[in-house]
Short mmCIF file of C-alpha atoms in Angstrom, two decimals:
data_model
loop_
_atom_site.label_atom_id
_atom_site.label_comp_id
_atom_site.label_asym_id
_atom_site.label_seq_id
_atom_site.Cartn_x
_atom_site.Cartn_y
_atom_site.Cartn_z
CA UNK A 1 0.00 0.00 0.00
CA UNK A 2 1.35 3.08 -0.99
CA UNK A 3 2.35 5.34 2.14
CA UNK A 4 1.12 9.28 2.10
CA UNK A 5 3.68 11.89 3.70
CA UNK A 6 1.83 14.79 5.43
CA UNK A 7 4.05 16.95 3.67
CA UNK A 8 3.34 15.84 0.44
CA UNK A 9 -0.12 16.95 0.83
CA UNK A 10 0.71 20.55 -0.49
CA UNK A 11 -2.65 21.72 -1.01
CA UNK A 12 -3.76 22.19 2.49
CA UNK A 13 -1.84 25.41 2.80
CA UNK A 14 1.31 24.40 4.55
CA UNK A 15 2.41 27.50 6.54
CA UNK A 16 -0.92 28.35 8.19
CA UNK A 17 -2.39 24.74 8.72
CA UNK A 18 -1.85 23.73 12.69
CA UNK A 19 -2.14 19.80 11.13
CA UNK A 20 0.58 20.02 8.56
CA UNK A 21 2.77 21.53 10.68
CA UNK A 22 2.36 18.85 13.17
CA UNK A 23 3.17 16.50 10.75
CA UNK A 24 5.89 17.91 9.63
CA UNK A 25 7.48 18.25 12.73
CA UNK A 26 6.82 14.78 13.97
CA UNK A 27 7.68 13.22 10.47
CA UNK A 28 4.16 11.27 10.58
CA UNK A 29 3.41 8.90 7.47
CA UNK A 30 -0.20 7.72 6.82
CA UNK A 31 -1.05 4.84 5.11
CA UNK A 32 -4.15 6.54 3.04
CA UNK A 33 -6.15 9.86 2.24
CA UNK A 34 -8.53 8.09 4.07
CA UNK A 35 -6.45 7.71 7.41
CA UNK A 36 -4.90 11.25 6.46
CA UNK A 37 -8.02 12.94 6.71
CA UNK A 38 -9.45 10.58 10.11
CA UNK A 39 -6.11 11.73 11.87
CA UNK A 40 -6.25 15.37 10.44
CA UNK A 41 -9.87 15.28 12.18
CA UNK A 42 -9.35 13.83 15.13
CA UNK A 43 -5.96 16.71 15.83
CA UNK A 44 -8.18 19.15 14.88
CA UNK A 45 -10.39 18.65 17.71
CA UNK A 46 -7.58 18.27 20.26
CA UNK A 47 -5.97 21.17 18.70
CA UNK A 48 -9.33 23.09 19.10
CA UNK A 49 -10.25 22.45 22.37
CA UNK A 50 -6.19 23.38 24.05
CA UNK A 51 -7.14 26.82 22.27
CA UNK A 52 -9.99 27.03 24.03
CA UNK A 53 -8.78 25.75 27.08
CA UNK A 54 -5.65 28.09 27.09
CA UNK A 55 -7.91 31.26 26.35
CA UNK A 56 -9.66 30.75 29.69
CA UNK A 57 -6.24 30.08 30.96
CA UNK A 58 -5.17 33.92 29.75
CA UNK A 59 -8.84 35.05 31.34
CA UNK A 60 -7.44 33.75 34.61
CA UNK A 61 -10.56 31.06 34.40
CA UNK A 62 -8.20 27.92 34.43
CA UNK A 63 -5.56 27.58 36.78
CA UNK A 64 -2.92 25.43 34.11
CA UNK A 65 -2.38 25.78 30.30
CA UNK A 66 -2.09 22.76 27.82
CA UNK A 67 0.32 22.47 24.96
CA UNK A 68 0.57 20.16 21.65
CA UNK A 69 2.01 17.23 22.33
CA UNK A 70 3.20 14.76 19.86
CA UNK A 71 0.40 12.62 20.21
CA UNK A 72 -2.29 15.36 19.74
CA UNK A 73 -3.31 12.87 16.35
CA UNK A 74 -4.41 10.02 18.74
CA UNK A 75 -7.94 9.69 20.27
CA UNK A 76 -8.30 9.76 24.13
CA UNK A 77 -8.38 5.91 24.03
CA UNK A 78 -5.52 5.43 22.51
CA UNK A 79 -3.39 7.69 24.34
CA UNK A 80 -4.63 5.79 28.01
CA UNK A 81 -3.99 2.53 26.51
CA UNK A 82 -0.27 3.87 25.86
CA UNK A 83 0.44 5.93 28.39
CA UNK A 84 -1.85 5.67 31.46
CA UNK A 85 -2.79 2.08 32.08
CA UNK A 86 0.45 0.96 33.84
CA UNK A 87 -1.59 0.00 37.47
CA UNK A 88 -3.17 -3.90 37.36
CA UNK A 89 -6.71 -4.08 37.76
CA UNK A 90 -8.21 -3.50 41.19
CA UNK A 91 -11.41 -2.82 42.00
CA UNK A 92 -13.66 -2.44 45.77
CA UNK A 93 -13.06 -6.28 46.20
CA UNK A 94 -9.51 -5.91 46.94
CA UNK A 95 -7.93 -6.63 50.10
CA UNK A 96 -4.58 -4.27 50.63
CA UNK A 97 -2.66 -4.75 53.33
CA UNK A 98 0.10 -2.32 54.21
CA UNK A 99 4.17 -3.06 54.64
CA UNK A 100 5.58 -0.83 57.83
CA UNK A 101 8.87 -0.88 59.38
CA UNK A 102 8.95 -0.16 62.85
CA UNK A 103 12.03 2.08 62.15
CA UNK A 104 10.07 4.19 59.47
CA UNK A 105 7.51 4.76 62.11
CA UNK A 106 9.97 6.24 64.49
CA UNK A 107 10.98 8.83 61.46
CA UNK A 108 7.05 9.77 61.36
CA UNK A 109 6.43 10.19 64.45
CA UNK A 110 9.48 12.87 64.86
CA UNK A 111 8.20 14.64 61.66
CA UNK A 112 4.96 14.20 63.44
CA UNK A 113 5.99 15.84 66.61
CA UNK A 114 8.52 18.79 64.66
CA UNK A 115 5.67 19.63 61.98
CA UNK A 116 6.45 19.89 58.40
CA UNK A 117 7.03 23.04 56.87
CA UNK A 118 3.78 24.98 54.74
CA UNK A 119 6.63 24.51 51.61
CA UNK A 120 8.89 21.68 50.59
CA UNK A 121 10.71 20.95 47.48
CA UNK A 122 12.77 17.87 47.02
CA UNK A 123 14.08 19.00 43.66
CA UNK A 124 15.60 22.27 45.04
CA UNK A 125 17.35 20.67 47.35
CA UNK A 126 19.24 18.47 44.73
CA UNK A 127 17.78 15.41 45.86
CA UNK A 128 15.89 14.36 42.49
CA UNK A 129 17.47 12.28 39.32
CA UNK A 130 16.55 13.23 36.00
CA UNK A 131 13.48 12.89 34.57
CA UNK A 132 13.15 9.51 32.37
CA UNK A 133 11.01 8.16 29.93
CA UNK A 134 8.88 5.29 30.35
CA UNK A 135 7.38 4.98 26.64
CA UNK A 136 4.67 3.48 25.42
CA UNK A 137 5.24 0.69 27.90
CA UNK A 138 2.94 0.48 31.29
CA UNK A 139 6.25 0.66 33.35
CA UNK A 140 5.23 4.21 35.50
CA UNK A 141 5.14 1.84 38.30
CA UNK A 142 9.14 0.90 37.82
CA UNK A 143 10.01 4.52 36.80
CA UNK A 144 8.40 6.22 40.33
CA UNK A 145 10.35 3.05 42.41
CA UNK A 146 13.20 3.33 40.76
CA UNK A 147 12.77 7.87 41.07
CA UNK A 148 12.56 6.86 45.12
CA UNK A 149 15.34 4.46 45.18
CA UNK A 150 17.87 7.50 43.74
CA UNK A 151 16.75 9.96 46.50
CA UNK A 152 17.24 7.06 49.51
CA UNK A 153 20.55 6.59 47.85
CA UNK A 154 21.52 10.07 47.46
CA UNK A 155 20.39 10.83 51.28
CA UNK A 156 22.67 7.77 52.54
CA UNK A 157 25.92 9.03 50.59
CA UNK A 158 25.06 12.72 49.45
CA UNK A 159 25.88 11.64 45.81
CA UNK A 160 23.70 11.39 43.42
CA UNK A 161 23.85 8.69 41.22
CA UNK A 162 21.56 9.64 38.24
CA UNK A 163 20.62 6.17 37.00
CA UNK A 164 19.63 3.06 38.35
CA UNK A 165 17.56 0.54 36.27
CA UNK A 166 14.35 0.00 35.59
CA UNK A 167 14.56 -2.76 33.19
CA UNK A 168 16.06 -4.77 36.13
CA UNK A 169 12.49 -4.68 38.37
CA UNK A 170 10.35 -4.65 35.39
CA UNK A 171 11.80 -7.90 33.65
CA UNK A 172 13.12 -9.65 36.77
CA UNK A 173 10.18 -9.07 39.01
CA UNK A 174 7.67 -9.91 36.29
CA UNK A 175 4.89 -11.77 37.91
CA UNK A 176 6.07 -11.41 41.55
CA UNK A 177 3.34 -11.49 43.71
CA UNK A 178 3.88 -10.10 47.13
CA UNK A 179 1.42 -12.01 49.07
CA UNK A 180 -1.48 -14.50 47.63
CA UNK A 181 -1.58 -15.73 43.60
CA UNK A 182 -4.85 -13.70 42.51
CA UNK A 183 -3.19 -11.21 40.86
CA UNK A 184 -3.33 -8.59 43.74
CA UNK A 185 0.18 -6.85 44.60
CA UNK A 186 1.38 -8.18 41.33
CA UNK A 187 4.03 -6.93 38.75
CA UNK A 188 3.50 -7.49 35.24
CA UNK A 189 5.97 -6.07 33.31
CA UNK A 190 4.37 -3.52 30.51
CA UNK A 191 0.96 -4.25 31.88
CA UNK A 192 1.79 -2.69 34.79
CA UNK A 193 2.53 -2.86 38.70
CA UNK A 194 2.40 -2.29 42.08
CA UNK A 195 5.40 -0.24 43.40
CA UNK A 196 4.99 -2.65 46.76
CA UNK A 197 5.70 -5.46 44.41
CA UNK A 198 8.87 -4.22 42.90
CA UNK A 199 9.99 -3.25 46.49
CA UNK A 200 9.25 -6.04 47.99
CA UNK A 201 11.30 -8.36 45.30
CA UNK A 202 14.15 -6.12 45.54
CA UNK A 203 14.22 -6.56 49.39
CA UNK A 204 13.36 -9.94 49.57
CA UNK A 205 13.83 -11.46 46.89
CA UNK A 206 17.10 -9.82 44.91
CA UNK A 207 18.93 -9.25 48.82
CA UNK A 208 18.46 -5.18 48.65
CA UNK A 209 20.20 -4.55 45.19
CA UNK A 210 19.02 -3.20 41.89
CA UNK A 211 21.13 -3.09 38.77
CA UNK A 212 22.46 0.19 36.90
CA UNK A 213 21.30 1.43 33.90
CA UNK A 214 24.86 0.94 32.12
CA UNK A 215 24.57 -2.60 33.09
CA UNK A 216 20.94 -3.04 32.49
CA UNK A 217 19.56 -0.69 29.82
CA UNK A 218 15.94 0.31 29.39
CA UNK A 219 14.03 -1.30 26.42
CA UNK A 220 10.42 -0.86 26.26
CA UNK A 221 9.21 -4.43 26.43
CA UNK A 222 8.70 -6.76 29.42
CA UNK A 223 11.57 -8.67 28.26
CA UNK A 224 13.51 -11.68 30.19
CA UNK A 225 14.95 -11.42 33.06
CA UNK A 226 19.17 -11.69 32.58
CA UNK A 227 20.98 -9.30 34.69
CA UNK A 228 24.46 -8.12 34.08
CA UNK A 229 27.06 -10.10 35.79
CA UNK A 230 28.40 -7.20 38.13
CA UNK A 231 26.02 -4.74 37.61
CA UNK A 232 24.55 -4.07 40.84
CA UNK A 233 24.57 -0.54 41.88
CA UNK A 234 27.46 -0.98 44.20
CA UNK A 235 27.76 1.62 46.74
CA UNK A 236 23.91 0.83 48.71
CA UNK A 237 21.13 -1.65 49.19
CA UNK A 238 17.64 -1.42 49.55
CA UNK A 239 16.62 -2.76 53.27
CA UNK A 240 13.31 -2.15 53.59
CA UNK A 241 10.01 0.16 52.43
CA UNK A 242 6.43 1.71 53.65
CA UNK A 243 3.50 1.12 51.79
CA UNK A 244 -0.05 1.98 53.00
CA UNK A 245 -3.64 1.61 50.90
CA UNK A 246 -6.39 4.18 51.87
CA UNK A 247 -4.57 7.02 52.79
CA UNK A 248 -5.07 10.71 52.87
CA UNK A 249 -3.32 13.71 51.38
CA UNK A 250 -2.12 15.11 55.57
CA UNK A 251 -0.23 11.59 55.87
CA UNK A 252 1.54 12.34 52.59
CA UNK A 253 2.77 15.34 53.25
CA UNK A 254 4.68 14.10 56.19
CA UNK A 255 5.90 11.54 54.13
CA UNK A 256 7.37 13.52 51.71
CA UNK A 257 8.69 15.49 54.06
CA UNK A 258 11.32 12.91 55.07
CA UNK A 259 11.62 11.56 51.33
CA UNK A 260 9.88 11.28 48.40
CA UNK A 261 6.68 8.91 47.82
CA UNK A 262 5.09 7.19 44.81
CA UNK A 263 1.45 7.21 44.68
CA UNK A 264 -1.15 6.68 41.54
CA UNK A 265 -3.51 9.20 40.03
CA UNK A 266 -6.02 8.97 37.26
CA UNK A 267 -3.84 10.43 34.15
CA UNK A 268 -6.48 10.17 31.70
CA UNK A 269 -6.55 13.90 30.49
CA UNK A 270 -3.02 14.65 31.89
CA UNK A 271 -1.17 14.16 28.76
CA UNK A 272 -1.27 17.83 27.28
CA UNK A 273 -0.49 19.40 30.28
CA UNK A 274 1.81 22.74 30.12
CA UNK A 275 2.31 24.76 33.20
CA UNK A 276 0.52 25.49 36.50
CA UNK A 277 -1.45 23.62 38.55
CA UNK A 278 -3.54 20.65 37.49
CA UNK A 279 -7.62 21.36 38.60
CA UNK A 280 -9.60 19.43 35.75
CA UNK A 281 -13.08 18.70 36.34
CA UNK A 282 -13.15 15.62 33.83
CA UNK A 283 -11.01 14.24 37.08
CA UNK A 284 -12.37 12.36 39.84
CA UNK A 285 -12.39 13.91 43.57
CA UNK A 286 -11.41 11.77 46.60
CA UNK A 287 -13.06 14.02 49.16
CA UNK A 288 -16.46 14.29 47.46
CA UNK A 289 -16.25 10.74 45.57
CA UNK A 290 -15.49 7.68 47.51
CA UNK A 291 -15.05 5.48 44.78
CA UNK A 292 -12.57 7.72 43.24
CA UNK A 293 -9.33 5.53 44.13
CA UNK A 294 -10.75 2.63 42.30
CA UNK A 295 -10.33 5.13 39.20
CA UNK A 296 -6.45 5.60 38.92
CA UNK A 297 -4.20 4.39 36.20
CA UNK A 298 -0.84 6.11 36.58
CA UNK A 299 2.18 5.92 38.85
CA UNK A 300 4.33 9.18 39.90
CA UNK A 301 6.31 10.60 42.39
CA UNK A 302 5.49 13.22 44.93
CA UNK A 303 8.45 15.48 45.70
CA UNK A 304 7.53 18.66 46.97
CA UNK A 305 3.97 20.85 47.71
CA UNK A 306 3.51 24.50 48.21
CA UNK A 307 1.09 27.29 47.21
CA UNK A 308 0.43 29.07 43.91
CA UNK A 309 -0.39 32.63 44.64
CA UNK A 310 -1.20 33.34 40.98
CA UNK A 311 -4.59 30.43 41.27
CA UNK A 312 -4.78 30.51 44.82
CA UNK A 313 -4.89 26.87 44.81
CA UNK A 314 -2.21 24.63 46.81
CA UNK A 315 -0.58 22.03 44.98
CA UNK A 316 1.98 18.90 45.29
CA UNK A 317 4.95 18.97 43.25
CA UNK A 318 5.07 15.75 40.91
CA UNK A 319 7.61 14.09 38.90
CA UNK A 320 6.66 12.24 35.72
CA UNK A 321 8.22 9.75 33.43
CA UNK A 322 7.12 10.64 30.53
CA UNK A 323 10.26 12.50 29.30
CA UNK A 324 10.93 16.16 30.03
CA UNK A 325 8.87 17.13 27.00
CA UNK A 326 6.13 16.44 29.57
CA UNK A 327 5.06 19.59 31.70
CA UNK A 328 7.04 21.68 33.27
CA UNK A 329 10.24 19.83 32.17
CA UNK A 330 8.53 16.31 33.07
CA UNK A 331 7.24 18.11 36.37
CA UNK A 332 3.52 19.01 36.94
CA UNK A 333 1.72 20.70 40.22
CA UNK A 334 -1.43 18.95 40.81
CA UNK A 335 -4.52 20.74 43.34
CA UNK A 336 -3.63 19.76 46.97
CA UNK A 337 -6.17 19.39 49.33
CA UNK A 338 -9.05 17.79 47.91
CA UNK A 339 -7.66 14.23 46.69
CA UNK A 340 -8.03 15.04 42.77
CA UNK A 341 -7.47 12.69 40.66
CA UNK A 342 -7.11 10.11 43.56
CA UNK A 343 -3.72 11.77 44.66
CA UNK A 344 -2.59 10.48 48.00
CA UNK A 345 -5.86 8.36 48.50
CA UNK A 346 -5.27 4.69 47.29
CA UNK A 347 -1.44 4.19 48.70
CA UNK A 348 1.73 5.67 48.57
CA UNK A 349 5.17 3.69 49.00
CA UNK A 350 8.76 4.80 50.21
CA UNK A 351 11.87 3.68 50.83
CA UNK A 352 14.81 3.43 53.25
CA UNK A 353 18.06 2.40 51.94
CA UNK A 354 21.84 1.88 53.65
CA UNK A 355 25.17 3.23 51.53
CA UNK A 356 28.29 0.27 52.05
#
């Protein structure tokens, strides 16, 4: 079948057509007019409603902006089944049980008694790694354990070391289970995880150690499991994590106050998100919809909160793995307060780590 450049379709009126330009600059090929045209409609109405969207934004009527992304020729649908859909199924049947060290409760309880401050940013403090890039594989899950493991590490030594791997967890701990054989606390590779279940292979089942990305590159796929003779990250292990189901936005904040958490969110209308702070009413809302954790499809880490003075609204500080395209340099605020999207309500998960 003969292919169709968008470029080639000259008549279209290349300099002043949103579409063509788009295609142009993401080198897209279709395999007919016919598909052409479907994809040319269905970016049109993306494209439409961010204009939209971002005029209220300039009216101060929206408190973030959205931008093109290079997916703004997909439909909804496809986009989730990419990008957000990297949590296992779960629904109101599901029994969670949560993993607390004794130890980790003694570093609450003194953030407890000390208070944590109205602002907190992980990032400024040099704590974070760089932002990765998951792809379309349903490894968030991975990417936010792996985001957690680099700040433990970088606490025990003060050194950063920028790149651990998540290949390692998500084709070694492929179908680890932490605690019964339904399918519950599973890891699945692409088709998505439990952060609890990554941890809790890496503890118990791998001895505390997780490879490097040198040794163990990133690949997109599930995979098979062969790590690199020698790769282990060398100068830490992993001895032990927190992980709590049906929690609340105050308990988070505390946690991130000693390090950062992962926690999941519904993404489903994240993906053209610019700048500002994420308040989208197509979003579910924890504190006036109690069925709103059982909605969530995305894995990230919390890092920071604070208050934006130009919305009014308070927000957590989130990092993403969907390359630093993504947001504010693969960063986005999210609304504090109010559990949107299902932040901070289902679970979040930390770690505590020792340097050799």
């Amino acid at each position: 079948m003969r292919t169709f450049l968008v470029c080639a379709l000259v008549g279209l009126a290349l300099a002043s057509d949103p579409f063509i330009e788009f295609g142009q600059e993401q080198g897209r090929k279709y395999d007919s007019p016919a598909e052409f045209m479907a994809r040319r409609e269905v970016f049109q109405a993306n494209y439409d409603s961010m204009l939209q969207h971002n005029a209220r934004y300039e009216a101060g009527e929206e408190s973030w902006s959205r931008k093109v992304t290079p997916y703004y020729d997909w439909t909804q649908e496809e986009w989730v089944a990419a990008f957000a859909s990297g949590l296992p199924e779960y629904d109101e049947t599901t029994e969670f049980v949560d993993e607390i060290d004794d130890s980790y409760l003694e570093r609450l309880a003194e953030v407890r008694h000390s208070g944590a401050p109205d602002e907190w940013n992980w990032v400024s403090q040099g704590a974070m790694s760089s932002v990765k890039n998951q792809g379309q594989c349903g490894s968030c899950a991975a990417f936010a354990v792996v985001a957690i493991l680099e700040t433990c590490f970088w606490m025990q030594r003060n050194v950063m070391f920028d790149d651990l791997s998540e290949q390692h967890i998500v084709s070694c701990a492929n179908e680890h289970y932490v605690q019964d054989s339904d399918g519950n606390w599973g890891a699945f590779g692409c088709d998505g995880a439990w952060p609890n279940a990554y941890m809790d292979w890496i503890v118990n089942n791998n001895n505390g150690n997780i490879q490097t990305e040198a040794a163990y590159p990133y690949k997109h796929v599930t995979g098979t499991c062969r790590p690199h003779s020698g790769g282990d990250f060398p100068n830490g292990k992993v001895t032990g994590f927190y992980n709590k189901w049906n929690t609340n936005e105050a308990e988070m904040k505390e946690l991130v106050y000693i390090n950062p958490v992962t926690t999941s969110i519904q993404a489903t209308y994240l993906g053209d998100y610019h700048s500002g702070v994420y308040n989208d009413n197509r979003c579910c809302e924890q504190a006036t919809d109690s069925q709103c954790k059982y909605n969530l499809n995305h894995e990230v880490t919390i890092v920071g909160w604070g208050h934006d003075s130009k919305s009014g609204l308070d927000y957590w500080l989130v990092k993403n793995s969907w390359h630093t395209s993504f947001g504010e340099n693969g960063y986005f605020k999210i609304k504090r307060g109010t559990g949107h999207c299902g932040v901070g309500s289902l679970h979040f998960t930390s770690a505590y780590c020792s340097a050799n």
